[in-house]
Amino acid sequence: MKNNMQRMLCPLMMMMKQNQGREEERDRFQMERNEQWNLQEERRYMEDEAHQDWMNMEMLMMFAKVTGVDPASMRDIYGG
């Protein structure tokens, strides 16, 4: 009786181990993908922020040219 039960359970146990291995691999892959996505988002955010800073400085310089204000004094005022 015990041998019969083991013979029936062995394939089931093998399938469960295979499924567990697949789930672990899928989870690991998902974590790596999420990590890559987070890094890309962070890089995009930093690039956007740098571009915005550059555009702000360009606007201040243009304003300084038009009004005749010294750009250095504007940097002190606006923290550029």
PDB file of C-alpha atoms in Angstrom:
ATOM      1  CA  MET A   1       0.000   0.000   0.000  1.00  0.00           C
ATOM      2  CA  LYS A   2       2.813   2.415   0.905  1.00  0.00           C
ATOM      3  CA  ASN A   3       4.681   1.748  -2.375  1.00  0.00           C
ATOM      4  CA  ASN A   4       1.499   2.311  -4.360  1.00  0.00           C
ATOM      5  CA  MET A   5       0.934   5.640  -2.613  1.00  0.00           C
ATOM      6  CA  GLN A   6       4.543   6.733  -3.208  1.00  0.00           C
ATOM      7  CA  ARG A   7       4.296   5.806  -6.877  1.00  0.00           C
ATOM      8  CA  MET A   8       1.200   7.986  -7.233  1.00  0.00           C
ATOM      9  CA  LEU A   9       2.617  10.935  -5.273  1.00  0.00           C
ATOM     10  CA  CYS A  10       6.080  10.991  -6.860  1.00  0.00           C
ATOM     11  CA  PRO A  11       4.976  12.493 -10.219  1.00  0.00           C
ATOM     12  CA  LEU A  12       2.783  14.990  -8.385  1.00  0.00           C
ATOM     13  CA  MET A  13       5.684  16.060  -6.172  1.00  0.00           C
ATOM     14  CA  MET A  14       7.932  16.415  -9.230  1.00  0.00           C
ATOM     15  CA  MET A  15       5.346  18.630 -10.932  1.00  0.00           C
ATOM     16  CA  MET A  16       5.008  20.766  -7.810  1.00  0.00           C
ATOM     17  CA  LYS A  17       8.791  21.243  -7.614  1.00  0.00           C
ATOM     18  CA  GLN A  18       8.936  22.197 -11.307  1.00  0.00           C
ATOM     19  CA  ASN A  19       6.105  24.696 -10.859  1.00  0.00           C
ATOM     20  CA  GLN A  20       7.813  26.193  -7.822  1.00  0.00           C
ATOM     21  CA  GLY A  21      11.030  26.579  -9.833  1.00  0.00           C
ATOM     22  CA  ARG A  22       9.140  28.300 -12.640  1.00  0.00           C
ATOM     23  CA  GLU A  23       7.399  30.635 -10.202  1.00  0.00           C
ATOM     24  CA  GLU A  24      10.711  31.576  -8.580  1.00  0.00           C
ATOM     25  CA  GLU A  25      12.256  32.221 -12.001  1.00  0.00           C
ATOM     26  CA  ARG A  26       9.253  34.316 -13.064  1.00  0.00           C
ATOM     27  CA  ASP A  27       9.400  36.333  -9.828  1.00  0.00           C
ATOM     28  CA  ARG A  28      13.133  36.915 -10.234  1.00  0.00           C
ATOM     29  CA  PHE A  29      12.612  38.038 -13.846  1.00  0.00           C
ATOM     30  CA  GLN A  30       9.774  40.369 -12.786  1.00  0.00           C
ATOM     31  CA  MET A  31      11.926  41.937 -10.060  1.00  0.00           C
ATOM     32  CA  GLU A  32      14.786  42.529 -12.515  1.00  0.00           C
ATOM     33  CA  ARG A  33      12.381  44.069 -15.017  1.00  0.00           C
ATOM     34  CA  ASN A  34      10.893  46.360 -12.359  1.00  0.00           C
ATOM     35  CA  GLU A  35      14.378  47.401 -11.271  1.00  0.00           C
ATOM     36  CA  GLN A  36      15.346  48.271 -14.866  1.00  0.00           C
ATOM     37  CA  TRP A  37      12.122  50.231 -15.331  1.00  0.00           C
ATOM     38  CA  ASN A  38      12.732  52.184 -12.104  1.00  0.00           C
ATOM     39  CA  LEU A  39      16.267  53.060 -13.225  1.00  0.00           C
ATOM     40  CA  GLN A  40      14.977  54.253 -16.597  1.00  0.00           C
ATOM     41  CA  GLU A  41      12.302  56.388 -14.941  1.00  0.00           C
ATOM     42  CA  GLU A  42      14.864  57.912 -12.581  1.00  0.00           C
ATOM     43  CA  ARG A  43      17.193  58.711 -15.500  1.00  0.00           C
ATOM     44  CA  ARG A  44      14.324  60.311 -17.465  1.00  0.00           C
ATOM     45  CA  TYR A  45      13.361  62.396 -14.460  1.00  0.00           C
ATOM     46  CA  MET A  46      16.938  63.607 -13.976  1.00  0.00           C
ATOM     47  CA  GLU A  47      17.286  64.457 -17.680  1.00  0.00           C
ATOM     48  CA  ASP A  48      13.994  66.373 -17.621  1.00  0.00           C
ATOM     49  CA  GLU A  49      15.055  68.247 -14.512  1.00  0.00           C
ATOM     50  CA  ALA A  50      18.430  69.178 -16.045  1.00  0.00           C
ATOM     51  CA  HIS A  51      16.720  70.334 -19.230  1.00  0.00           C
ATOM     52  CA  GLN A  52      14.266  72.444 -17.223  1.00  0.00           C
ATOM     53  CA  ASP A  53      17.137  74.062 -15.292  1.00  0.00           C
ATOM     54  CA  TRP A  54      18.890  74.861 -18.570  1.00  0.00           C
ATOM     55  CA  MET A  55      15.697  76.358 -20.049  1.00  0.00           C
ATOM     56  CA  ASN A  56      15.162  78.492 -16.937  1.00  0.00           C
ATOM     57  CA  MET A  57      18.705  79.837 -17.195  1.00  0.00           C
ATOM     58  CA  GLU A  58      18.210  80.565 -20.909  1.00  0.00           C
ATOM     59  CA  MET A  59      15.031  82.501 -20.119  1.00  0.00           C
ATOM     60  CA  LEU A  60      16.809  84.510 -17.423  1.00  0.00           C
ATOM     61  CA  MET A  61      19.672  85.323 -19.796  1.00  0.00           C
ATOM     62  CA  MET A  62      17.232  86.428 -22.493  1.00  0.00           C
ATOM     63  CA  PHE A  63      15.351  88.575 -19.997  1.00  0.00           C
ATOM     64  CA  ALA A  64      18.658  90.090 -18.842  1.00  0.00           C
ATOM     65  CA  LYS A  65      19.614  90.944 -22.434  1.00  0.00           C
ATOM     66  CA  VAL A  66      16.268  92.567 -23.176  1.00  0.00           C
ATOM     67  CA  THR A  67      16.082  94.574 -19.946  1.00  0.00           C
ATOM     68  CA  GLY A  68      19.789  95.359 -19.674  1.00  0.00           C
ATOM     69  CA  VAL A  69      20.011  93.852 -16.184  1.00  0.00           C
ATOM     70  CA  ASP A  70      23.321  92.262 -15.181  1.00  0.00           C
ATOM     71  CA  PRO A  71      22.863  88.452 -15.473  1.00  0.00           C
ATOM     72  CA  ALA A  72      25.111  87.850 -12.443  1.00  0.00           C
ATOM     73  CA  SER A  73      22.784  89.854 -10.204  1.00  0.00           C
ATOM     74  CA  MET A  74      19.823  87.863 -11.539  1.00  0.00           C
ATOM     75  CA  ARG A  75      21.543  84.601 -10.671  1.00  0.00           C
ATOM     76  CA  ASP A  76      21.927  85.810  -7.102  1.00  0.00           C
ATOM     77  CA  ILE A  77      18.254  86.735  -6.920  1.00  0.00           C
ATOM     78  CA  TYR A  78      16.874  83.561  -8.534  1.00  0.00           C
ATOM     79  CA  GLY A  79      19.464  81.121  -7.227  1.00  0.00           C
ATOM     80  CA  GLY A  80      20.724  80.038 -10.652  1.00  0.00           C
TER      81      GLY A  80
END
